[in-house]
PDB file of C-alpha atoms and ligand atoms in Angstrom:
ATOM      1  CA  MET A1225      40.887  42.397  18.973  1.00  0.00           C
ATOM      2  CA  LYS A1226      39.788  43.983  15.721  1.00  0.00           C
ATOM      3  CA  GLN A1227      38.752  41.701  12.849  1.00  0.00           C
ATOM      4  CA  ASP A1228      39.367  42.526   9.174  1.00  0.00           C
ATOM      5  CA  PHE A1229      37.474  41.233   6.154  1.00  0.00           C
ATOM      6  CA  LEU A1230      39.988  41.017   3.341  1.00  0.00           C
ATOM      7  CA  THR A1231      39.443  37.667   1.526  1.00  0.00           C
ATOM      8  CA  GLY A1232      36.471  36.007   3.197  1.00  0.00           C
ATOM      9  CA  GLU A1233      38.757  33.344   4.694  1.00  0.00           C
ATOM     10  CA  GLU A1234      38.415  35.205   8.011  1.00  0.00           C
ATOM     11  CA  LEU A1235      34.943  33.659   8.382  1.00  0.00           C
ATOM     12  CA  GLY A1236      34.200  30.153   9.538  1.00  0.00           C
ATOM     13  CA  ALA A1237      31.185  28.237   8.243  1.00  0.00           C
ATOM     14  CA  PHE A1238      29.222  29.075  11.402  1.00  0.00           C
ATOM     15  CA  GLU A1239      30.062  32.787  11.220  1.00  0.00           C
ATOM     16  CA  LEU A1240      29.109  32.883   7.528  1.00  0.00           C
ATOM     17  CA  ASP A1241      25.749  31.285   8.291  1.00  0.00           C
ATOM     18  CA  LYS A1242      25.101  33.704  11.147  1.00  0.00           C
ATOM     19  CA  LEU A1243      26.084  36.681   8.976  1.00  0.00           C
ATOM     20  CA  LEU A1244      23.635  35.590   6.284  1.00  0.00           C
ATOM     21  CA  ASP A1245      20.890  35.125   8.906  1.00  0.00           C
ATOM     22  CA  ARG A1246      21.563  38.639  10.111  1.00  0.00           C
ATOM     23  CA  ALA A1247      21.471  40.022   6.597  1.00  0.00           C
ATOM     24  CA  GLN A1248      18.046  38.353   6.032  1.00  0.00           C
ATOM     25  CA  GLU A1249      16.746  39.853   9.269  1.00  0.00           C
ATOM     26  CA  LEU A1250      18.023  43.327   8.276  1.00  0.00           C
ATOM     27  CA  LYS A1251      16.470  42.946   4.827  1.00  0.00           C
ATOM     28  CA  ALA A1252      13.089  41.884   6.199  1.00  0.00           C
ATOM     29  CA  GLY A1253      13.044  44.702   8.725  1.00  0.00           C
ATOM     30  CA  ARG A1254      14.543  47.415   6.580  1.00  0.00           C
ATOM     31  CA  ARG A1255      11.419  49.485   6.203  1.00  0.00           C
ATOM     32  CA  ASP A1256      10.790  49.249   9.957  1.00  0.00           C
ATOM     33  CA  GLY A1257      14.249  50.603  10.727  1.00  0.00           C
ATOM     34  CA  VAL A1258      15.622  47.308  12.090  1.00  0.00           C
ATOM     35  CA  GLY A1259      19.298  47.756  12.901  1.00  0.00           C
ATOM     36  CA  GLY A1260      19.020  51.534  12.893  1.00  0.00           C
ATOM     37  CA  GLU A1261      21.014  51.860  16.117  1.00  0.00           C
ATOM     38  CA  LYS A1262      23.845  49.445  15.383  1.00  0.00           C
ATOM     39  CA  LEU A1263      26.343  52.035  14.287  1.00  0.00           C
ATOM     40  CA  ALA A1264      24.982  55.006  16.267  1.00  0.00           C
ATOM     41  CA  GLY A1265      27.875  57.339  17.040  1.00  0.00           C
ATOM     42  CA  ARG A1266      30.240  55.463  14.724  1.00  0.00           C
ATOM     43  CA  SER A1267      31.944  56.846  11.546  1.00  0.00           C
ATOM     44  CA  ILE A1268      33.134  54.626   8.713  1.00  0.00           C
ATOM     45  CA  ALA A1269      35.629  55.749   6.056  1.00  0.00           C
ATOM     46  CA  LEU A1270      34.751  54.531   2.584  1.00  0.00           C
ATOM     47  CA  VAL A1271      37.895  54.903   0.442  1.00  0.00           C
ATOM     48  CA  PHE A1272      37.334  54.373  -3.275  1.00  0.00           C
ATOM     49  CA  GLU A1273      40.474  54.533  -5.416  1.00  0.00           C
ATOM     50  CA  LYS A1274      38.563  52.979  -8.292  1.00  0.00           C
ATOM     51  CA  PRO A1275      35.109  53.570  -9.812  1.00  0.00           C
ATOM     52  CA  SER A1276      32.109  51.878  -8.200  1.00  0.00           C
ATOM     53  CA  THR A1277      28.340  52.073  -8.403  1.00  0.00           C
ATOM     54  CA  ARG A1278      27.027  49.189  -6.270  1.00  0.00           C
ATOM     55  CA  THR A1279      29.739  48.899  -3.643  1.00  0.00           C
ATOM     56  CA  ARG A1280      30.111  52.570  -2.904  1.00  0.00           C
ATOM     57  CA  ILE A1281      26.400  53.377  -2.793  1.00  0.00           C
ATOM     58  CA  SER A1282      25.364  50.194  -0.912  1.00  0.00           C
ATOM     59  CA  PHE A1283      28.082  50.825   1.742  1.00  0.00           C
ATOM     60  CA  GLU A1284      27.119  54.460   2.106  1.00  0.00           C
ATOM     61  CA  VAL A1285      23.433  53.579   2.478  1.00  0.00           C
ATOM     62  CA  ALA A1286      24.272  50.697   4.812  1.00  0.00           C
ATOM     63  CA  VAL A1287      26.185  52.888   7.212  1.00  0.00           C
ATOM     64  CA  ALA A1288      23.495  55.588   7.169  1.00  0.00           C
ATOM     65  CA  GLU A1289      20.693  53.035   7.737  1.00  0.00           C
ATOM     66  CA  LEU A1290      22.623  51.539  10.689  1.00  0.00           C
ATOM     67  CA  GLY A1291      22.710  54.994  12.279  1.00  0.00           C
ATOM     68  CA  GLY A1292      26.397  55.727  11.528  1.00  0.00           C
ATOM     69  CA  THR A1293      28.206  58.391   9.497  1.00  0.00           C
ATOM     70  CA  PRO A1294      29.716  57.337   6.179  1.00  0.00           C
ATOM     71  CA  ILE A1295      32.746  59.352   4.991  1.00  0.00           C
ATOM     72  CA  VAL A1296      33.302  58.717   1.274  1.00  0.00           C
ATOM     73  CA  LEU A1297      36.806  59.497   0.077  1.00  0.00           C
ATOM     74  CA  ARG A1298      38.243  59.211  -3.411  1.00  0.00           C
ATOM     75  CA  GLY A1299      41.890  58.149  -3.570  1.00  0.00           C
ATOM     76  CA  ASP A1300      42.900  61.497  -5.034  1.00  0.00           C
ATOM     77  CA  GLU A1301      41.403  63.331  -2.094  1.00  0.00           C
ATOM     78  CA  LEU A1302      43.849  61.815   0.334  1.00  0.00           C
ATOM     79  CA  GLN A1303      47.502  62.681   0.912  1.00  0.00           C
ATOM     80  CA  LEU A1304      48.067  59.009   0.036  1.00  0.00           C
ATOM     81  CA  SER A1305      47.968  60.147  -3.591  1.00  0.00           C
ATOM     82  CA  ARG A1306      50.825  62.522  -2.864  1.00  0.00           C
ATOM     83  CA  GLY A1307      53.084  59.984  -1.204  1.00  0.00           C
ATOM     84  CA  GLU A1308      51.901  59.704   2.395  1.00  0.00           C
ATOM     85  CA  SER A1309      52.549  56.146   3.429  1.00  0.00           C
ATOM     86  CA  ILE A1310      49.782  53.542   3.686  1.00  0.00           C
ATOM     87  CA  SER A1311      50.781  52.764   7.269  1.00  0.00           C
ATOM     88  CA  ASP A1312      50.640  56.441   8.360  1.00  0.00           C
ATOM     89  CA  THR A1313      47.282  56.799   6.601  1.00  0.00           C
ATOM     90  CA  ALA A1314      46.016  53.752   8.543  1.00  0.00           C
ATOM     91  CA  ARG A1315      47.300  55.107  11.870  1.00  0.00           C
ATOM     92  CA  VAL A1316      45.646  58.505  11.307  1.00  0.00           C
ATOM     93  CA  LEU A1317      42.302  57.159  10.039  1.00  0.00           C
ATOM     94  CA  SER A1318      42.179  54.830  13.054  1.00  0.00           C
ATOM     95  CA  ARG A1319      42.092  57.875  15.321  1.00  0.00           C
ATOM     96  CA  TYR A1320      39.007  59.261  13.559  1.00  0.00           C
ATOM     97  CA  VAL A1321      36.862  56.390  12.325  1.00  0.00           C
ATOM     98  CA  ASP A1322      35.594  53.060  13.580  1.00  0.00           C
ATOM     99  CA  ALA A1323      36.243  51.077  10.400  1.00  0.00           C
ATOM    100  CA  ILE A1324      37.837  51.516   6.966  1.00  0.00           C
ATOM    101  CA  VAL A1325      36.217  50.132   3.807  1.00  0.00           C
ATOM    102  CA  ILE A1326      38.594  50.367   0.838  1.00  0.00           C
ATOM    103  CA  ARG A1327      38.577  49.607  -2.891  1.00  0.00           C
ATOM    104  CA  SER A1328      42.094  49.632  -4.296  1.00  0.00           C
ATOM    105  CA  GLY A1329      44.095  48.565  -7.347  1.00  0.00           C
ATOM    106  CA  SER A1330      46.533  46.742  -5.038  1.00  0.00           C
ATOM    107  CA  HIS A1331      45.614  43.875  -2.672  1.00  0.00           C
ATOM    108  CA  GLU A1332      48.998  44.276  -1.040  1.00  0.00           C
ATOM    109  CA  ALA A1333      48.203  47.929  -0.237  1.00  0.00           C
ATOM    110  CA  VAL A1334      44.926  46.870   1.456  1.00  0.00           C
ATOM    111  CA  SER A1335      46.721  44.188   3.473  1.00  0.00           C
ATOM    112  CA  GLU A1336      49.315  46.765   4.546  1.00  0.00           C
ATOM    113  CA  LEU A1337      46.597  49.192   5.538  1.00  0.00           C
ATOM    114  CA  ALA A1338      44.933  46.491   7.617  1.00  0.00           C
ATOM    115  CA  ALA A1339      48.207  45.566   9.249  1.00  0.00           C
ATOM    116  CA  SER A1340      48.721  49.151  10.506  1.00  0.00           C
ATOM    117  CA  ALA A1341      45.063  50.064  11.234  1.00  0.00           C
ATOM    118  CA  GLU A1342      43.670  49.780  14.728  1.00  0.00           C
ATOM    119  CA  VAL A1343      40.134  49.477  13.376  1.00  0.00           C
ATOM    120  CA  PRO A1344      38.576  46.817  11.092  1.00  0.00           C
ATOM    121  CA  VAL A1345      39.444  47.053   7.405  1.00  0.00           C
ATOM    122  CA  VAL A1346      36.996  45.715   4.796  1.00  0.00           C
ATOM    123  CA  ASN A1347      38.068  44.916   1.237  1.00  0.00           C
ATOM    124  CA  ALA A1348      35.630  46.569  -1.173  1.00  0.00           C
ATOM    125  CA  LEU A1349      37.427  44.971  -4.151  1.00  0.00           C
ATOM    126  CA  THR A1350      41.050  44.428  -5.079  1.00  0.00           C
ATOM    127  CA  PRO A1351      42.448  42.720  -8.180  1.00  0.00           C
ATOM    128  CA  LEU A1352      42.658  39.481  -6.103  1.00  0.00           C
ATOM    129  CA  HIS A1353      39.466  39.362  -4.017  1.00  0.00           C
ATOM    130  CA  HIS A1354      35.919  40.702  -3.869  1.00  0.00           C
ATOM    131  CA  PRO A1355      34.607  39.078  -0.684  1.00  0.00           C
ATOM    132  CA  CYS A1356      31.714  41.513  -0.111  1.00  0.00           C
ATOM    133  CA  GLN A1357      30.301  40.514  -3.504  1.00  0.00           C
ATOM    134  CA  ALA A1358      30.488  36.820  -2.554  1.00  0.00           C
ATOM    135  CA  LEU A1359      28.406  37.490   0.601  1.00  0.00           C
ATOM    136  CA  ALA A1360      25.616  39.012  -1.537  1.00  0.00           C
ATOM    137  CA  ASP A1361      25.872  36.132  -4.002  1.00  0.00           C
ATOM    138  CA  LEU A1362      25.366  33.544  -1.297  1.00  0.00           C
ATOM    139  CA  LEU A1363      22.482  35.404   0.261  1.00  0.00           C
ATOM    140  CA  THR A1364      20.789  35.497  -3.163  1.00  0.00           C
ATOM    141  CA  LEU A1365      21.225  31.753  -3.597  1.00  0.00           C
ATOM    142  CA  ARG A1366      19.976  31.059  -0.082  1.00  0.00           C
ATOM    143  CA  GLU A1367      16.844  33.101  -0.795  1.00  0.00           C
ATOM    144  CA  ARG A1368      16.215  31.134  -3.957  1.00  0.00           C
ATOM    145  CA  PHE A1369      17.068  27.621  -2.777  1.00  0.00           C
ATOM    146  CA  GLY A1370      16.680  27.728   0.996  1.00  0.00           C
ATOM    147  CA  ASP A1371      19.947  26.001   1.724  1.00  0.00           C
ATOM    148  CA  LEU A1372      23.445  26.452   0.231  1.00  0.00           C
ATOM    149  CA  GLN A1373      24.911  23.091   1.117  1.00  0.00           C
ATOM    150  CA  GLY A1374      25.229  20.865  -1.930  1.00  0.00           C
ATOM    151  CA  LEU A1375      24.263  23.546  -4.475  1.00  0.00           C
ATOM    152  CA  ARG A1376      26.315  23.422  -7.690  1.00  0.00           C
ATOM    153  CA  LEU A1377      27.445  26.825  -8.976  1.00  0.00           C
ATOM    154  CA  ALA A1378      29.188  27.127 -12.332  1.00  0.00           C
ATOM    155  CA  TYR A1379      31.218  30.221 -12.801  1.00  0.00           C
ATOM    156  CA  VAL A1380      31.894  30.693 -16.532  1.00  0.00           C
ATOM    157  CA  GLY A1381      34.442  33.127 -18.017  1.00  0.00           C
ATOM    158  CA  ASP A1382      37.422  34.983 -16.571  1.00  0.00           C
ATOM    159  CA  GLY A1383      38.802  33.309 -13.440  1.00  0.00           C
ATOM    160  CA  ASN A1384      39.208  36.619 -11.682  1.00  0.00           C
ATOM    161  CA  ASN A1385      38.782  38.157  -8.203  1.00  0.00           C
ATOM    162  CA  VAL A1386      35.060  37.484  -8.197  1.00  0.00           C
ATOM    163  CA  ALA A1387      35.573  33.831  -9.085  1.00  0.00           C
ATOM    164  CA  ARG A1388      38.214  33.470  -6.366  1.00  0.00           C
ATOM    165  CA  SER A1389      35.945  34.991  -3.718  1.00  0.00           C
ATOM    166  CA  LEU A1390      33.079  32.808  -4.765  1.00  0.00           C
ATOM    167  CA  ALA A1391      35.268  29.723  -4.548  1.00  0.00           C
ATOM    168  CA  ILE A1392      36.393  30.680  -1.036  1.00  0.00           C
ATOM    169  CA  ALA A1393      32.841  31.492   0.211  1.00  0.00           C
ATOM    170  CA  GLY A1394      31.323  28.542  -1.647  1.00  0.00           C
ATOM    171  CA  GLU A1395      33.688  26.121   0.063  1.00  0.00           C
ATOM    172  CA  LEU A1396      32.771  27.540   3.480  1.00  0.00           C
ATOM    173  CA  ALA A1397      29.096  27.056   2.617  1.00  0.00           C
ATOM    174  CA  GLN A1398      29.776  23.456   1.439  1.00  0.00           C
ATOM    175  CA  MET A1399      28.722  24.281  -2.112  1.00  0.00           C
ATOM    176  CA  GLU A1400      30.179  22.713  -5.250  1.00  0.00           C
ATOM    177  CA  VAL A1401      31.826  25.554  -7.211  1.00  0.00           C
ATOM    178  CA  VAL A1402      33.095  24.821 -10.719  1.00  0.00           C
ATOM    179  CA  VAL A1403      35.068  27.421 -12.633  1.00  0.00           C
ATOM    180  CA  ALA A1404      35.086  27.133 -16.409  1.00  0.00           C
ATOM    181  CA  ALA A1405      37.745  29.319 -18.052  1.00  0.00           C
ATOM    182  CA  PRO A1406      40.106  29.039 -21.011  1.00  0.00           C
ATOM    183  CA  ALA A1407      43.856  28.503 -20.624  1.00  0.00           C
ATOM    184  CA  GLY A1408      45.491  31.616 -19.307  1.00  0.00           C
ATOM    185  CA  TYR A1409      42.319  32.806 -17.515  1.00  0.00           C
ATOM    186  CA  GLN A1410      41.888  29.980 -15.049  1.00  0.00           C
ATOM    187  CA  LEU A1411      41.789  30.362 -11.289  1.00  0.00           C
ATOM    188  CA  GLU A1412      44.717  28.789  -9.443  1.00  0.00           C
ATOM    189  CA  GLU A1413      44.116  25.536  -7.544  1.00  0.00           C
ATOM    190  CA  GLY A1414      43.598  25.614  -3.820  1.00  0.00           C
ATOM    191  CA  HIS A1415      40.320  27.344  -3.129  1.00  0.00           C
ATOM    192  CA  GLY A1416      38.107  24.252  -3.186  1.00  0.00           C
ATOM    193  CA  ALA A1417      36.701  24.951  -6.678  1.00  0.00           C
ATOM    194  CA  LYS A1418      36.802  22.364  -9.513  1.00  0.00           C
ATOM    195  CA  LEU A1419      38.494  23.786 -12.566  1.00  0.00           C
ATOM    196  CA  THR A1420      37.667  23.053 -16.200  1.00  0.00           C
ATOM    197  CA  ASP A1421      37.957  24.627 -19.651  1.00  0.00           C
ATOM    198  CA  ASP A1422      34.555  23.187 -20.729  1.00  0.00           C
ATOM    199  CA  PRO A1423      31.625  25.508 -19.983  1.00  0.00           C
ATOM    200  CA  ARG A1424      29.036  22.828 -20.920  1.00  0.00           C
ATOM    201  CA  ALA A1425      30.507  20.335 -18.473  1.00  0.00           C
ATOM    202  CA  ALA A1426      30.579  23.065 -15.798  1.00  0.00           C
ATOM    203  CA  VAL A1427      26.911  24.001 -16.144  1.00  0.00           C
ATOM    204  CA  SER A1428      25.647  20.434 -16.403  1.00  0.00           C
ATOM    205  CA  GLY A1429      23.476  19.888 -13.303  1.00  0.00           C
ATOM    206  CA  ALA A1430      24.198  23.400 -12.092  1.00  0.00           C
ATOM    207  CA  ASP A1431      21.818  25.282  -9.804  1.00  0.00           C
ATOM    208  CA  ALA A1432      23.396  28.620 -10.690  1.00  0.00           C
ATOM    209  CA  ILE A1433      25.475  29.985 -13.571  1.00  0.00           C
ATOM    210  CA  TYR A1434      27.642  32.999 -12.751  1.00  0.00           C
ATOM    211  CA  THR A1435      29.616  35.272 -15.050  1.00  0.00           C
ATOM    212  CA  ASP A1436      31.480  38.558 -14.897  1.00  0.00           C
ATOM    213  CA  VAL A1437      32.912  41.055 -17.362  1.00  0.00           C
ATOM    214  CA  TRP A1438      35.723  39.945 -19.596  1.00  0.00           C
ATOM    215  CA  VAL A1439      37.662  43.228 -19.299  1.00  0.00           C
ATOM    216  CA  SER A1440      37.967  44.091 -15.619  1.00  0.00           C
ATOM    217  CA  MET A1441      39.396  47.357 -14.254  1.00  0.00           C
ATOM    218  CA  GLY A1442      43.082  47.314 -15.079  1.00  0.00           C
ATOM    219  CA  ASP A1443      42.708  44.872 -18.096  1.00  0.00           C
ATOM    220  CA  GLU A1444      41.836  47.577 -20.650  1.00  0.00           C
ATOM    221  CA  ALA A1445      45.119  47.318 -22.515  1.00  0.00           C
ATOM    222  CA  GLU A1446      44.355  43.691 -23.462  1.00  0.00           C
ATOM    223  CA  ALA A1447      40.644  44.152 -24.138  1.00  0.00           C
ATOM    224  CA  GLU A1448      40.604  42.804 -27.683  1.00  0.00           C
ATOM    225  CA  ARG A1449      42.587  39.653 -26.882  1.00  0.00           C
ATOM    226  CA  ARG A1450      40.387  38.988 -23.884  1.00  0.00           C
ATOM    227  CA  ARG A1451      37.183  39.312 -25.916  1.00  0.00           C
ATOM    228  CA  ALA A1452      38.516  36.911 -28.517  1.00  0.00           C
ATOM    229  CA  ASP A1453      39.750  34.354 -25.980  1.00  0.00           C
ATOM    230  CA  LEU A1454      36.569  34.433 -23.871  1.00  0.00           C
ATOM    231  CA  THR A1455      33.930  34.436 -26.633  1.00  0.00           C
ATOM    232  CA  PRO A1456      33.340  30.605 -26.374  1.00  0.00           C
ATOM    233  CA  PHE A1457      32.494  31.204 -22.677  1.00  0.00           C
ATOM    234  CA  GLN A1458      29.518  33.563 -23.254  1.00  0.00           C
ATOM    235  CA  VAL A1459      26.498  32.747 -21.096  1.00  0.00           C
ATOM    236  CA  ASP A1460      23.658  32.453 -23.662  1.00  0.00           C
ATOM    237  CA  ALA A1461      20.330  30.673 -23.772  1.00  0.00           C
ATOM    238  CA  ASP A1462      21.933  27.450 -25.100  1.00  0.00           C
ATOM    239  CA  LEU A1463      24.363  27.250 -22.191  1.00  0.00           C
ATOM    240  CA  LEU A1464      21.603  28.052 -19.725  1.00  0.00           C
ATOM    241  CA  ALA A1465      19.479  25.290 -21.159  1.00  0.00           C
ATOM    242  CA  ALA A1466      22.288  22.813 -20.292  1.00  0.00           C
ATOM    243  CA  ALA A1467      21.876  23.629 -16.583  1.00  0.00           C
ATOM    244  CA  LYS A1468      18.971  22.498 -14.338  1.00  0.00           C
ATOM    245  CA  ASP A1469      15.555  23.896 -15.306  1.00  0.00           C
ATOM    246  CA  SER A1470      15.467  25.618 -11.940  1.00  0.00           C
ATOM    247  CA  ALA A1471      18.865  27.259 -12.430  1.00  0.00           C
ATOM    248  CA  VAL A1472      19.366  30.956 -11.754  1.00  0.00           C
ATOM    249  CA  VAL A1473      21.827  33.311 -13.460  1.00  0.00           C
ATOM    250  CA  LEU A1474      24.084  35.570 -11.448  1.00  0.00           C
ATOM    251  CA  HIS A1475      26.335  38.439 -12.507  1.00  0.00           C
ATOM    252  CA  CYS A1476      28.062  40.848 -10.136  1.00  0.00           C
ATOM    253  CA  LEU A1477      27.551  43.753 -12.607  1.00  0.00           C
ATOM    254  CA  PRO A1478      28.245  46.012 -14.441  1.00  0.00           C
ATOM    255  CA  ALA A1479      27.324  43.756 -17.382  1.00  0.00           C
ATOM    256  CA  HIS A1480      28.270  43.997 -21.008  1.00  0.00           C
ATOM    257  CA  PRO A1481      25.289  42.380 -22.756  1.00  0.00           C
ATOM    258  CA  GLY A1482      26.454  40.755 -26.006  1.00  0.00           C
ATOM    259  CA  GLU A1483      29.875  39.923 -24.504  1.00  0.00           C
ATOM    260  CA  GLU A1484      29.965  37.711 -21.396  1.00  0.00           C
ATOM    261  CA  ILE A1485      26.188  37.368 -21.264  1.00  0.00           C
ATOM    262  CA  THR A1486      23.394  37.789 -23.799  1.00  0.00           C
ATOM    263  CA  GLU A1487      20.674  40.372 -23.278  1.00  0.00           C
ATOM    264  CA  GLU A1488      18.098  37.567 -23.383  1.00  0.00           C
ATOM    265  CA  VAL A1489      19.677  35.814 -20.387  1.00  0.00           C
ATOM    266  CA  LEU A1490      20.606  38.920 -18.371  1.00  0.00           C
ATOM    267  CA  TYR A1491      17.030  40.211 -18.533  1.00  0.00           C
ATOM    268  CA  GLY A1492      15.330  36.804 -18.704  1.00  0.00           C
ATOM    269  CA  SER A1493      13.150  35.025 -16.159  1.00  0.00           C
ATOM    270  CA  GLN A1494      16.030  33.014 -14.664  1.00  0.00           C
ATOM    271  CA  SER A1495      18.122  36.060 -13.925  1.00  0.00           C
ATOM    272  CA  ALA A1496      18.629  36.868 -10.215  1.00  0.00           C
ATOM    273  CA  VAL A1497      21.042  39.720 -10.793  1.00  0.00           C
ATOM    274  CA  TRP A1498      18.890  42.549  -9.487  1.00  0.00           C
ATOM    275  CA  ASP A1499      18.219  40.774  -6.210  1.00  0.00           C
ATOM    276  CA  GLN A1500      21.921  40.017  -6.095  1.00  0.00           C
ATOM    277  CA  ALA A1501      22.761  43.699  -6.504  1.00  0.00           C
ATOM    278  CA  GLU A1502      20.228  44.658  -3.788  1.00  0.00           C
ATOM    279  CA  ASN A1503      21.697  42.055  -1.458  1.00  0.00           C
ATOM    280  CA  ARG A1504      25.019  43.949  -1.415  1.00  0.00           C
ATOM    281  CA  LEU A1505      23.257  46.404   0.926  1.00  0.00           C
ATOM    282  CA  HIS A1506      21.896  43.806   3.348  1.00  0.00           C
ATOM    283  CA  THR A1507      25.011  41.668   3.573  1.00  0.00           C
ATOM    284  CA  GLN A1508      27.270  44.689   4.047  1.00  0.00           C
ATOM    285  CA  LYS A1509      25.021  45.954   6.802  1.00  0.00           C
ATOM    286  CA  ALA A1510      25.345  42.574   8.490  1.00  0.00           C
ATOM    287  CA  LEU A1511      29.094  42.572   7.966  1.00  0.00           C
ATOM    288  CA  LEU A1512      29.590  46.023   9.518  1.00  0.00           C
ATOM    289  CA  ALA A1513      27.260  45.255  12.422  1.00  0.00           C
ATOM    290  CA  THR A1514      29.225  42.051  13.083  1.00  0.00           C
ATOM    291  CA  LEU A1515      32.714  43.609  12.823  1.00  0.00           C
ATOM    292  CA  LEU A1516      31.715  46.556  15.039  1.00  0.00           C
ATOM    293  CA  SER A1517      29.626  44.646  17.586  1.00  0.00           C
ATOM    294  CA  ASP A1518      30.831  45.283  21.147  1.00  0.00           C
TER     295      ASP A1518
HETATM  296  N1  LIG B2327      29.803  44.430  -8.377  1.00  0.00           N
HETATM  297  C1  LIG B2327      30.453  45.563  -8.050  1.00  0.00           C
HETATM  298  O1  LIG B2327      31.397  45.567  -7.227  1.00  0.00           O
HETATM  299  O2  LIG B2327      29.931  46.692  -8.605  1.00  0.00           O
HETATM  300  P1  LIG B2327      30.635  48.124  -8.529  1.00  0.00           P
HETATM  301  O3  LIG B2327      31.970  48.052  -9.247  1.00  0.00           O
HETATM  302  O4  LIG B2327      29.654  49.042  -9.239  1.00  0.00           O
HETATM  303  O5  LIG B2327      30.846  48.499  -7.128  1.00  0.00           O
END
C-alpha cells in the first residue's frame, strides 16, 4: 500500500521521531555516502508549477545522493498545462516513476493527483500545507534543544500554510505551538495550536520564534494591505528579547528583511535559519527513503 505525504497528518508521533532520527543519521553520514543506495534504480518526478529555490534543489540533490534519478518538470512542460486531466497525468507518471513530488497552486489538485497515482505523492507546498518544511523545522529544533517535547514555539505573522504545517507537526511532537496573527490572518482552530493576536504574549517564554513572508505566492494583489496589517507583527530585536534568552529564530525563507523580520535578527546570533534551510535536504532524504522502503 503506497503512502502519501500531503499534510503531515499521515505520520504518527513514533513515525515522526523515527524519520527525524533517520534524517540525523543521513546528515551525519552525508560525506561518507550514507544512504547512497536507498533509491538505486528508482526515478522520482519533481513537478514544480511554482517557483522554488530550497525545495526544488534540496529534493533534486536528495534523490541524487540516495542513488536515484530526479526528473524535474515545470508545470508548463507537461500536457497538464494544455488540459490533460490530473488523474490521467497521475496514471501515466505512475508507470514511469517511483514517487511524485509536486508543488502546486491548488491543494485540491495535489489531493486528486494522489488519489489517482499508484506511487507515493509528496506535497512540496500548496496554499494550504507545507509539510516538508515542518520536518526540517523540527529537525533544526531537535538539534538545538535535544528534545522537542514541551518546547514552546511562537509563530508570528501570517497564519498561512507554513503555520498550519508547523501546528500539525508540533502537535505530533508534543510541542506547544502558539500562532500570533492579526484578525483576518489567523489560522483556523483545530490543529492543536494556541491562537492569539498578541505577539508579545506569544513569544513570552518561547524557545523559538518563527516567521514567514507577509506576501506569499498568490497574495501579490493584496501586497500593500498585507504589509500594513502585519507590520505590528514584525520579528525585531525587541520581540526577540521578550522570548527566552536561549531562544532561536526560524524562517522558512525566502525572507524580506525589513518586513516580517529585521536584518539584525535574521543575520543575528540567535538565527537558526541557515541550518533550517540545510535540513530540508536531510529530512527529505529521510522522507523519500521511508516512503520508498520495501
Ligand atoms: N521554504 C521554501 O519552501 O523555499 P522555496 O520556496 O525556495 O522552495
